[in-house]
Coordinates of C-alpha atoms in Angstrom, one line a residue:
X1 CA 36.2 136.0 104.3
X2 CA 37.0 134.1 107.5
X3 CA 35.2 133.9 110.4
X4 CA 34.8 134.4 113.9
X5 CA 37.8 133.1 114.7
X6 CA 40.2 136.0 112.3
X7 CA 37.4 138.8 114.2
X8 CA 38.4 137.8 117.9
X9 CA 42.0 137.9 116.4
X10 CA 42.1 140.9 114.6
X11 CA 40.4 142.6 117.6
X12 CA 43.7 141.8 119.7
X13 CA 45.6 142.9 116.8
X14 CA 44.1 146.8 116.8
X15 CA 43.6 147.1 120.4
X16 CA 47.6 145.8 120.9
X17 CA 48.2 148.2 117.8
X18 CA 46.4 151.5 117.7
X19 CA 45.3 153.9 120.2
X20 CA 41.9 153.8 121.6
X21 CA 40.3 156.3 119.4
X22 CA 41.0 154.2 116.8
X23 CA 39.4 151.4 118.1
X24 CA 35.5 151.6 117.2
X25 CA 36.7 153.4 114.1
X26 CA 39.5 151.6 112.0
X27 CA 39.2 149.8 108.6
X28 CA 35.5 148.4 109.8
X29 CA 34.9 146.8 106.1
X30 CA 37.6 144.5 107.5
X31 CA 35.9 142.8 110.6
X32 CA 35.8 146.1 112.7
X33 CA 35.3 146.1 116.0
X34 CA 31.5 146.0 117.2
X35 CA 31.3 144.8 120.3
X36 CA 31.3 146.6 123.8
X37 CA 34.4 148.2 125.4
X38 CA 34.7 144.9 128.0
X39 CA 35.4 142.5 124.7
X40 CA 37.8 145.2 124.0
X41 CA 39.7 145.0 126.7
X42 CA 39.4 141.7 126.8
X43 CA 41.0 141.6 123.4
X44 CA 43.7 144.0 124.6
X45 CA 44.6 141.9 127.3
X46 CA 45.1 138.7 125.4
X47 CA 47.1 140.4 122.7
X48 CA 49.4 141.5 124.7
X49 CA 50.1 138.0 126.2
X50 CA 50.2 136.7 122.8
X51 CA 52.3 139.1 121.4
X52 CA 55.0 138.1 124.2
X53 CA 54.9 134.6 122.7
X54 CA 55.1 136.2 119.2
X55 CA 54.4 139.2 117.8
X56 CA 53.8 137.6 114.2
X57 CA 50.5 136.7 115.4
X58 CA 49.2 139.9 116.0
X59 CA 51.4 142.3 114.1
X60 CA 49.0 145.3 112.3
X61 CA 47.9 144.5 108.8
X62 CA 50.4 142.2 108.1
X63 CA 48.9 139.1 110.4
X64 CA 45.6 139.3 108.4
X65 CA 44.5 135.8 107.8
X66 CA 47.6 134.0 109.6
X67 CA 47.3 130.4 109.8
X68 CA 49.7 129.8 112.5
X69 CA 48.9 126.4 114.2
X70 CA 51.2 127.8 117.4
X71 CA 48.1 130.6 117.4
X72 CA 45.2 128.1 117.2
X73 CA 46.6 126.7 120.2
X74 CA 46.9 130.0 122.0
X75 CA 43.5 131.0 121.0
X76 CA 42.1 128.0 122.0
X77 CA 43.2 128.1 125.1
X78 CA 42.4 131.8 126.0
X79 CA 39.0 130.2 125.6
X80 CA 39.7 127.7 128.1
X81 CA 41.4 130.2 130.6
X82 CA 38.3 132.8 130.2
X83 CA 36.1 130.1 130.5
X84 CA 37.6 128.7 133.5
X85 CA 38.0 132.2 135.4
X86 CA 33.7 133.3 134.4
X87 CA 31.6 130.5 133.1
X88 CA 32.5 127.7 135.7
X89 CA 32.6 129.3 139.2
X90 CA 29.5 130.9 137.7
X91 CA 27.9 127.8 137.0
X92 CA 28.8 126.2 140.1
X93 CA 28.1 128.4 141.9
X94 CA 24.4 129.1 140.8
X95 CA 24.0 125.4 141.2
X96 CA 24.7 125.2 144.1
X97 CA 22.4 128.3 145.6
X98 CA 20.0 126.9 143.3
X99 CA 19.8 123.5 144.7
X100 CA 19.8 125.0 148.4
X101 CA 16.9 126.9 147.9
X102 CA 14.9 124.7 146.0
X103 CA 16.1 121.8 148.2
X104 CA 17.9 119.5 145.9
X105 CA 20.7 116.7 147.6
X106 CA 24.1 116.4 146.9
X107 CA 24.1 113.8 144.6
X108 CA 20.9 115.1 142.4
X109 CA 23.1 119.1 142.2
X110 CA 26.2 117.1 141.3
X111 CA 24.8 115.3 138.4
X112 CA 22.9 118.7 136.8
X113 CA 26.1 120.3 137.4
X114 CA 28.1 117.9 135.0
X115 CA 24.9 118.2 132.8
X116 CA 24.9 122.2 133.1
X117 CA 28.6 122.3 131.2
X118 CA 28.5 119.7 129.2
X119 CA 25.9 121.5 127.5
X120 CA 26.3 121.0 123.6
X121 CA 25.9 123.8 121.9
X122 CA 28.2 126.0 124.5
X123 CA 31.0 123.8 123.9
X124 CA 30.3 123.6 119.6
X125 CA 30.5 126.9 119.6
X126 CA 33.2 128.5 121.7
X127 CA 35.3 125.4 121.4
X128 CA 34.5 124.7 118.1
X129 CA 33.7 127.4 115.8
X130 CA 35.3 129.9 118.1
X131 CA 34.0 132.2 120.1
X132 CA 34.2 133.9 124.0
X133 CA 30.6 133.1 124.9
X134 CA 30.7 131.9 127.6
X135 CA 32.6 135.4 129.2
X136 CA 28.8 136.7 128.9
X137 CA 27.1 133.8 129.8
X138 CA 29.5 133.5 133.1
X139 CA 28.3 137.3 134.5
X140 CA 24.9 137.2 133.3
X141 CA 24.9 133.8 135.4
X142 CA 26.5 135.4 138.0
X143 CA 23.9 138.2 137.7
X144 CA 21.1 136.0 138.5
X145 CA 23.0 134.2 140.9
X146 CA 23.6 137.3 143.0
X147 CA 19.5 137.5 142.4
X148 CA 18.6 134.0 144.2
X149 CA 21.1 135.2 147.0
X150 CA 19.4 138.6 147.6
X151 CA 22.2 140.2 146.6
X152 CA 20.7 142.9 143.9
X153 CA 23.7 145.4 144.0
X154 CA 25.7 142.6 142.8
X155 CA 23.4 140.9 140.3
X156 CA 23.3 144.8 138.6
X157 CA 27.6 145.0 138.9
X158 CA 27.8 141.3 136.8
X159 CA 24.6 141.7 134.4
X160 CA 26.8 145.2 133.3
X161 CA 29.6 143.4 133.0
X162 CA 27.5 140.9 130.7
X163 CA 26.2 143.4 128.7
X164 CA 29.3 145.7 128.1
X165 CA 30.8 142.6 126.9
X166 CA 28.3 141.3 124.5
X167 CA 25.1 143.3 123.7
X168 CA 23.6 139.8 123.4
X169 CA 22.7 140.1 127.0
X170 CA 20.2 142.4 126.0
X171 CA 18.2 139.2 125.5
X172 CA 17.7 138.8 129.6
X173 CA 17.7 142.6 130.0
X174 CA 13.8 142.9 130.0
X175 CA 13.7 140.5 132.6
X176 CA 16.4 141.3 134.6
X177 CA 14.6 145.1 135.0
X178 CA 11.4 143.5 135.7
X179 CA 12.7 141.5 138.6
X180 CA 14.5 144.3 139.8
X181 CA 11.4 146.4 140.0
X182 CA 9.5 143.9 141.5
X183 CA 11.3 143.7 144.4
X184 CA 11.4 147.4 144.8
X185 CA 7.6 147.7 145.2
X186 CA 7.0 144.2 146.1
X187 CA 5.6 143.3 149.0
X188 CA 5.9 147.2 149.1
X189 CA 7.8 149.8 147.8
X190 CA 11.3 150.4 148.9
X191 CA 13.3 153.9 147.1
X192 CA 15.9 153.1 148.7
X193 CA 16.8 150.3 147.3
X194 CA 15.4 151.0 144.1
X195 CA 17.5 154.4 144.4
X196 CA 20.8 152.0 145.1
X197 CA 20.2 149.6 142.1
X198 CA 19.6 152.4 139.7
X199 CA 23.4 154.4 141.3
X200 CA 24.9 151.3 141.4
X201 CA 24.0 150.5 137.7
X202 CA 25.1 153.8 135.8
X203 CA 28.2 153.8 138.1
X204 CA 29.2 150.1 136.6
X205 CA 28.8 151.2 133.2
X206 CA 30.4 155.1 133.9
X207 CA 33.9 152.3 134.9
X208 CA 33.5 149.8 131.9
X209 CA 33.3 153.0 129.8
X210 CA 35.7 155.2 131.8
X211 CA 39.2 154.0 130.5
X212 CA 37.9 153.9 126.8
X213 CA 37.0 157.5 127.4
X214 CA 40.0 158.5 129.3
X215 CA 42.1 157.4 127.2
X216 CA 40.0 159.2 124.1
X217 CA 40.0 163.0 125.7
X218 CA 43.9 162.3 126.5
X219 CA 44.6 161.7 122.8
X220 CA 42.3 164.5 121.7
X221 CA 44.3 166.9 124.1
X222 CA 47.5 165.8 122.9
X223 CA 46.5 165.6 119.3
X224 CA 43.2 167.1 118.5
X225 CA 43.6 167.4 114.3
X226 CA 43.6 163.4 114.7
X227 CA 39.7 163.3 116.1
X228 CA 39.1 165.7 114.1
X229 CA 39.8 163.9 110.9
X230 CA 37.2 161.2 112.0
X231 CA 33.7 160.8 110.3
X232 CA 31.1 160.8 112.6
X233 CA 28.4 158.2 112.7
X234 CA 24.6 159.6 111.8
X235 CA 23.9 159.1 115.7
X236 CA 26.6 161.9 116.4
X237 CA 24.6 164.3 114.3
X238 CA 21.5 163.2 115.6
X239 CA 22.8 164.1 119.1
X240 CA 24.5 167.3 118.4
X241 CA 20.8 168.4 117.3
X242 CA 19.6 167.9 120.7
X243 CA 22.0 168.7 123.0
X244 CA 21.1 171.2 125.2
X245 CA 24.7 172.2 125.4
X246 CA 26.7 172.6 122.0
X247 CA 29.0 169.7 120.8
X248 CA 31.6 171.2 118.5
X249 CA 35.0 170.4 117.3
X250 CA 36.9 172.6 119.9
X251 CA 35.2 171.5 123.3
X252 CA 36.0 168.6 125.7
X253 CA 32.9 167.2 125.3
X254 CA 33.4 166.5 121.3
X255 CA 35.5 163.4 121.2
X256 CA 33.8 162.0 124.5
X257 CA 30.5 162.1 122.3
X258 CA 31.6 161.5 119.0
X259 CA 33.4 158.0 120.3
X260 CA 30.2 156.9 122.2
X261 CA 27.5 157.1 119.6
X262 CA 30.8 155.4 117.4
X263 CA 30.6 152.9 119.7
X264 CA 26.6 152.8 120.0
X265 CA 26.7 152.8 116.3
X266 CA 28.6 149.8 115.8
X267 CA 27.3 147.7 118.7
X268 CA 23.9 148.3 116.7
X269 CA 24.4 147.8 113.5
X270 CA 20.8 148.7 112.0
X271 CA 21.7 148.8 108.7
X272 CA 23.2 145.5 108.3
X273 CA 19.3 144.5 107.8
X274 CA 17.1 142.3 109.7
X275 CA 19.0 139.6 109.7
X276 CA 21.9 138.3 107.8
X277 CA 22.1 134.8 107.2
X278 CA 19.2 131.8 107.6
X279 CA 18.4 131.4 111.3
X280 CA 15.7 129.6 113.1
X281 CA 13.5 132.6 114.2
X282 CA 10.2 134.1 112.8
X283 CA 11.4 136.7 110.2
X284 CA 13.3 134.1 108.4
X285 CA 10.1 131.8 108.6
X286 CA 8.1 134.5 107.2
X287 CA 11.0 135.4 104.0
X288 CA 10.4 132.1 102.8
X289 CA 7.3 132.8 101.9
X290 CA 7.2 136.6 101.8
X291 CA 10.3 138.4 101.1
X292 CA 10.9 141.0 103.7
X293 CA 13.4 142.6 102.0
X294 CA 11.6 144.3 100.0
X295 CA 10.4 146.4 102.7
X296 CA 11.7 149.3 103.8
X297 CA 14.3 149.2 106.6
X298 CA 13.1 151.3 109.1
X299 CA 9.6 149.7 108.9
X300 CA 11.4 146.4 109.5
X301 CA 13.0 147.5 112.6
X302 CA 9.8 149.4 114.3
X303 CA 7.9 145.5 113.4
X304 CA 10.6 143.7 115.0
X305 CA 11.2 146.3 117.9
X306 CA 6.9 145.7 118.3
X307 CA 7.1 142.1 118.0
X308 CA 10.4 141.4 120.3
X309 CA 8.6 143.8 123.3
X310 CA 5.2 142.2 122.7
X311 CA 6.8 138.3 123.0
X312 CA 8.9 139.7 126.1
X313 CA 5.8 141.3 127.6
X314 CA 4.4 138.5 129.5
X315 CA 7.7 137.1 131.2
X316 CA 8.5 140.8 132.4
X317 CA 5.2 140.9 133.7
X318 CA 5.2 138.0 135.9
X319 CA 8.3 138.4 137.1
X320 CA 7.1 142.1 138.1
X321 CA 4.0 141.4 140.0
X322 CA 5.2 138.0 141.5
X323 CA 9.2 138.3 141.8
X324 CA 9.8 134.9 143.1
X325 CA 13.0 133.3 142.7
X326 CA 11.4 130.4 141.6
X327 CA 10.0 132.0 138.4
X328 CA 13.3 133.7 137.0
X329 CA 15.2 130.8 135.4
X330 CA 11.5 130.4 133.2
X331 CA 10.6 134.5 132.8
X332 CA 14.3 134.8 131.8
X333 CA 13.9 132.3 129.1
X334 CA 11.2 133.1 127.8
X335 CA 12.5 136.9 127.7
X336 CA 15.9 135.3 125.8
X337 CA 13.7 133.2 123.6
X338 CA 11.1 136.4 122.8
X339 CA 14.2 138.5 121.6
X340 CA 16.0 135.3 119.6
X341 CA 12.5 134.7 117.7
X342 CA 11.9 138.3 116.8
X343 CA 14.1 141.0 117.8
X344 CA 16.4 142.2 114.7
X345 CA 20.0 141.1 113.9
X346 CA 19.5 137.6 114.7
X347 CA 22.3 134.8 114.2
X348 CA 22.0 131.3 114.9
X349 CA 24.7 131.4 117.9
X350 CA 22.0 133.7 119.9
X351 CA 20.6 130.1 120.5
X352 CA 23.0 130.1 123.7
X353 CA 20.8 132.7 125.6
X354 CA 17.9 131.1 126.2
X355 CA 19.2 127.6 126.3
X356 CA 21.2 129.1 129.1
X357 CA 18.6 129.6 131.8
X358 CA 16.3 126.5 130.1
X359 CA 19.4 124.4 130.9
X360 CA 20.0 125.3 134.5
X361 CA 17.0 124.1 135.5
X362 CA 18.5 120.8 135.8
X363 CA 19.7 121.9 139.1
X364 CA 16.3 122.5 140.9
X365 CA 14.0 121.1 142.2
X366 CA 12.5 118.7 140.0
X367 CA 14.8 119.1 137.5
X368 CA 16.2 115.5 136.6
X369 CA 12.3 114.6 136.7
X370 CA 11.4 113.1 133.4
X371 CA 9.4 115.8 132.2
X372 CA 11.7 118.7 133.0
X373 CA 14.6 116.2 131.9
X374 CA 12.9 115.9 128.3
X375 CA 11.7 119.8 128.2
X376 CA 15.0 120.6 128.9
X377 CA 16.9 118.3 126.4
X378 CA 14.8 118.7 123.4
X379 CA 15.4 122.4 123.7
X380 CA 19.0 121.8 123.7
X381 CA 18.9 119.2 120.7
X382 CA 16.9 121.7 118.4
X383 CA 19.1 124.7 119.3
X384 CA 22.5 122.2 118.6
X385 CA 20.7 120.7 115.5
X386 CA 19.4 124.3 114.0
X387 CA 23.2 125.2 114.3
X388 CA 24.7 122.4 111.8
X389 CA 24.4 124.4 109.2
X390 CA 26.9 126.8 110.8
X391 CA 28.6 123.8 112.0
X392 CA 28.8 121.8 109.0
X393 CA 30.9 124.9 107.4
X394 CA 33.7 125.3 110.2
X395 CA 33.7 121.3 109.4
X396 CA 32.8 120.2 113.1
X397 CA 30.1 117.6 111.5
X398 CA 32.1 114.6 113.8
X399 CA 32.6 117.1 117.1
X400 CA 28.7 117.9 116.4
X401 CA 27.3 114.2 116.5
X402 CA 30.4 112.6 119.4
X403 CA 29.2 115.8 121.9
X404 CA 25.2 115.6 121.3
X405 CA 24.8 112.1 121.0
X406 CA 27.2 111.9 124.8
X407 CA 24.9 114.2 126.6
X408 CA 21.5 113.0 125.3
X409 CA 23.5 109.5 126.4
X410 CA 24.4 110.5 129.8
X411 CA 20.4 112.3 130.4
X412 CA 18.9 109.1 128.8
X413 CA 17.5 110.9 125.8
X414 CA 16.5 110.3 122.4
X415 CA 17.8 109.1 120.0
X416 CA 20.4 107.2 122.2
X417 CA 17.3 106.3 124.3
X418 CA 13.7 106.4 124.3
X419 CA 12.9 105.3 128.2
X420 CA 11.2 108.8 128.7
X421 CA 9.1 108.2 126.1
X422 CA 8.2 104.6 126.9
X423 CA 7.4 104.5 130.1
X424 CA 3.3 105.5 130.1
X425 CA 3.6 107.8 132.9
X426 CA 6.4 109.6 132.8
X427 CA 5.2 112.2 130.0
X428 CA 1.7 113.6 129.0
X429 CA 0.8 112.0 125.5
X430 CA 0.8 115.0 123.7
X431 CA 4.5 116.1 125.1
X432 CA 5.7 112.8 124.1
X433 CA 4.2 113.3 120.5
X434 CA 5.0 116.4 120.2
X435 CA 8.6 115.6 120.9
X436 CA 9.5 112.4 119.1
X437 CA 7.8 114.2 116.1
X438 CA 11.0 117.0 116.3
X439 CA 13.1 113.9 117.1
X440 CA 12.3 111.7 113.8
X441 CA 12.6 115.1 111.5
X442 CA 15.5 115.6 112.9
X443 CA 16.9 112.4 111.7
X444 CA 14.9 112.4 108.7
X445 CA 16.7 115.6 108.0
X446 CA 20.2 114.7 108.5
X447 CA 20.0 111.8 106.4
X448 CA 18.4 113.9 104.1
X449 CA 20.8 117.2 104.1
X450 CA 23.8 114.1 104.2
X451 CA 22.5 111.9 100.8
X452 CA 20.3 113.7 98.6
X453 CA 21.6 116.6 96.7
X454 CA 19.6 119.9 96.6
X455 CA 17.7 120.9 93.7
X456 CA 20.0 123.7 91.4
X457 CA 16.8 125.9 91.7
X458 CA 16.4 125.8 95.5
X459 CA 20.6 125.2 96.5
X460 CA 19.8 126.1 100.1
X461 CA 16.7 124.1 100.7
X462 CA 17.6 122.0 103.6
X463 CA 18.9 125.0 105.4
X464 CA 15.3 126.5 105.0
X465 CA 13.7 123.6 106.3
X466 CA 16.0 123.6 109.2
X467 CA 15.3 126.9 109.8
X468 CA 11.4 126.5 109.5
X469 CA 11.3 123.5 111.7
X470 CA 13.7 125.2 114.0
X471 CA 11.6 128.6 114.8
X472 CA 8.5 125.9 115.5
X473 CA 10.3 124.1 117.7
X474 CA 11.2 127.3 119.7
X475 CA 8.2 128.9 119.1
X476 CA 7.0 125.9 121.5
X477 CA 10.0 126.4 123.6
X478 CA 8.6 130.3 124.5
X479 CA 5.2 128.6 124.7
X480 CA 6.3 126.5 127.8
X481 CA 8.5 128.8 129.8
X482 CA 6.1 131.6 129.7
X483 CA 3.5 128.9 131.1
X484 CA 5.7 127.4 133.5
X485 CA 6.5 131.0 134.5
X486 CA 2.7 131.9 135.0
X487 CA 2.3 128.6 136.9
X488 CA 5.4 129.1 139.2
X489 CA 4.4 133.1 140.0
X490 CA 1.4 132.0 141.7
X491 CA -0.6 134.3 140.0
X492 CA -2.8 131.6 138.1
X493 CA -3.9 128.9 140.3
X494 CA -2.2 126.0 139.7
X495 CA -4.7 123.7 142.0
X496 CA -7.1 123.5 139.3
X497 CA -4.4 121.8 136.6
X498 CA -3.6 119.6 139.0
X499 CA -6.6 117.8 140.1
X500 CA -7.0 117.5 136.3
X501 CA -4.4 115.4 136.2
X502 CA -4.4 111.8 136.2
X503 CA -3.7 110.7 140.4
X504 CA -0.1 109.2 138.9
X505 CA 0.4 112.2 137.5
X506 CA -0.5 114.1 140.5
X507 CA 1.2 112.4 143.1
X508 CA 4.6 112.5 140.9
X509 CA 4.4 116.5 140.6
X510 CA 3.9 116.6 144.9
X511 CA 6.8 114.6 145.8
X512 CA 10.7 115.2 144.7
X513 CA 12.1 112.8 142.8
X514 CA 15.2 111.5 142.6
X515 CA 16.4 110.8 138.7
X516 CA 15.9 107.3 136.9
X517 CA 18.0 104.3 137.5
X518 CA 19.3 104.6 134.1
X519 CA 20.3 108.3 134.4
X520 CA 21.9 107.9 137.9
X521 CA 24.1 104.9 136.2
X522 CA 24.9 106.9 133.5
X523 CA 26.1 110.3 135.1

């Protein structure tokens, strides 16, 4: 029934429409809103600049499933405008810290910076299929930005903002807590500062949440029968049992608790299952084989909760003892890519997260390097390829092959070029196999999926296989940024691996390099 596109409208349409205890509450079969108060502002802001154009597009009920083109073009552009005022100056301007600290000239920053946001899948799927992204990905950017500045009150302000717009950002929040600790007891500890992060944290989220819950007590007081007619979510219940004060109908505190665990309940939506359609990570992997479903619920959640914190274990570690700067664009991936293989509630646009900090590597030191290059492009061409599926159904099959095969043109990668892979020294043999292997059954696959016909008994089979080949690929994906994150902390000695190396090898890792003749004429 729709998609994505009727949700992010029909969110302007009830925040224009009702009153904010409605919000988190009203007709939720019908896309309700679950995501954090930040998208609902954000939603309440751009319906009321739409409904100035006309109020068709949003009007209550009645706009359900419009098909205005005069809307398309408004909606689009809201992307474009957000975009422009988060994801951009955020992306420039972690490029640019970036590439001073590590180092990096002008012209080297310049060309990762074109490379940075022209990144595939962003633009496939806010652009394309239609979402607001890149609003997240903008102040979690920001966040770590702030990080490589030494600015840590600010990187807690934007990574808030990130999370009480999508919950998404949960995927760097392991990380992002591990750094922050580190570098409150690293060299040694500090309570100051670890006292000022942890004020200046609950005081961001106390004024995201403040106007939702404002506006909530001012309704109850002027109309307290109305949140009283509400049914409260099994989280209510659960925390009127422990309260140590009680929470009933008649006290302040009622609505103020009964529209956070509302909101808590539907920004967590447990019992939607462990995941709900076919997505490139491990517990889709294993239900081809074993269905899951036929496990209990809660089990499923307390094995995914286990297996998400056990993946994200070694990132957060790292960045804990050895807190360098030069470690979090690789402990943040790996974090993002521990959560997107096992955490629960998985969809194939969660991709973005740990592509994200994989992709801004570009930018440092070493990163339009051949080996960094490829890393960092076949991570991007499996996550864009494990989305066509998705794709394929919002019809963007031409937009999907004119924007991949550009970038992996203008980087110099396969299958518009195999120079990487030819030249003898640029790559380690088993990287290069490893990688043209994903690149052929990728191919293989799309000419596959394109002119042979499924068999009636297995209708979905070349999703599956997509999805199987997908969680391998980013299986290896975790693989390498939690090495590369070891190896950069300093806390396994690195001399060893590199006098193992072939002297080519060796003498190409010690020096900076500029980027390839070819990419440098491309870019």
């Amino acid at each position: 029934m729709f998609g994505d596109y009727e949700a992010q409208r029909h969110w302007m349409e009830i925040t224009t429409h009702l009153p904010l205890s409605q919000w988190y509450f009203y007709d939720l079969v019908y896309w309700g809103l679950d995501y954090p108060p930040l998208t609902a502002y954000h939603s309440w802001i751009l319906g009321k600049m739409g409904s100035l154009i006309n109020p068709k597009w949003f009007a209550l009920d009645a706009s359900r499933g419009i098909e205005d083109s005069s809307l398309k073009i408004y909606m689009r552009a809201t992307v474009m405008v957000s975009e422009f005022l988060t994801f951009i100056p955020a992306v420039v301007i972690f490029n640019r810290r970036l590439a001073h600290f590590t180092g990096v000239g002008t012209w080297e920053s310049s060309v990762a910076l074109v490379a940075i946001l022209m990144q595939p899948a962003t633009l496939l799927i806010d652009h394309g299929h239609f979402q607001y992204n890149t609003v997240m990905l903008g102040f979690a950017l920001a966040s770590f930005s702030s990080m490589l500045a030494g600015r840590l009150l600010w990187s807690c302000v934007f990574f808030v903002a990130a999370l009480s717009f999508k919950q998404m950002a949960l995927y760097y929040a392991p990380a992002v807590f591990a750094y922050l600790l580190g570098v409150c007891v690293n060299p040694k500890i500090n309570f100051l500062r670890f006292m000022a992060i942890a004020i200046v944290t609950v005081l961001s989220f106390g004024l995201v949440f403040a106007p939702l819950l404002a506006g909530v007590e001012y309704e109850h007081y002027q109309n307290s029968k109305a949140t009283k007619s509400l049914k409260p979510p099994y989280l209510f219940e659960l925390v009127q049992s422990v309260a140590p004060i009680p929470i009933e109908e008649n006290r302040y505190l009622y609505p103020l608790a009964l529209h956070l665990t509302q909101a808590v309940h539907r920004i967590f939506p447990l019992a939607r299952g462990l995941f709900e359609d076919k997505v490139a990570n491990i517990w889709c992997a294993v239900h081809t084989i074993y269905k899951l479903n036929k496990l209990p619920l809660e089990f499923l959640s307390r094995i995914s909760l286990l297996a998400t914190l056990a993946a994200a274990l070694p990132s957060c570690v790292v960045l804990f003892l050895s807190p360098r700067k030069t470690v979090l664009p690789y402990a943040v991936a790996s974090c993002a890519w521990a959560f997107f293989l096992c955490s629960f509630q998985v969809h194939e646009k969660s991709v973005l997260l740990p592509l994200l900090p994989i992709t801004v590597l570009l930018g440092g030191q070493g990163g339009l390097n051949p080996e960094l290059r490829a890393w960092v492009g076949w991570a991007n061409i499996l996550g864009c390829w494990t989305m066509f599926p998705l794709l394929k159904r919002d019809e963007l099959r031409v937009p999907y092959a004119v924007v991949t095969l550009l970038w992996t043109y203008l980087l110099g990668l396969p299958p518009t070029s195999l120079s990487l892979y030819t030249d003898r020294q640029s790559l380690s043999l088993p990287t290069k196999v490893l990688h043209l292997t994903f690149y052929a059954s990728m191919l293989v696959w799309h000419a596959l999926e394109a002119c042979v016909p499924p068999p009636l008994t297995k209708p979905d089979l070349w999703v599956v296989l997509n999805c199987l080949l997908g969680a391998a690929g980013f299986g290896v994906c975790y693989l390498w940024c939690t090495w590369n994150a070891i190896i950069k902390s300093g806390l396994v000695d690195a001399n060893e691996n590199l006098s193992a190396r072939r002297p080519s090898q060796r003498i190409q890792s010690e020096q900076k390099l500029k980027p390839d003749g070819n990419t440098q004429k491309r870019l």
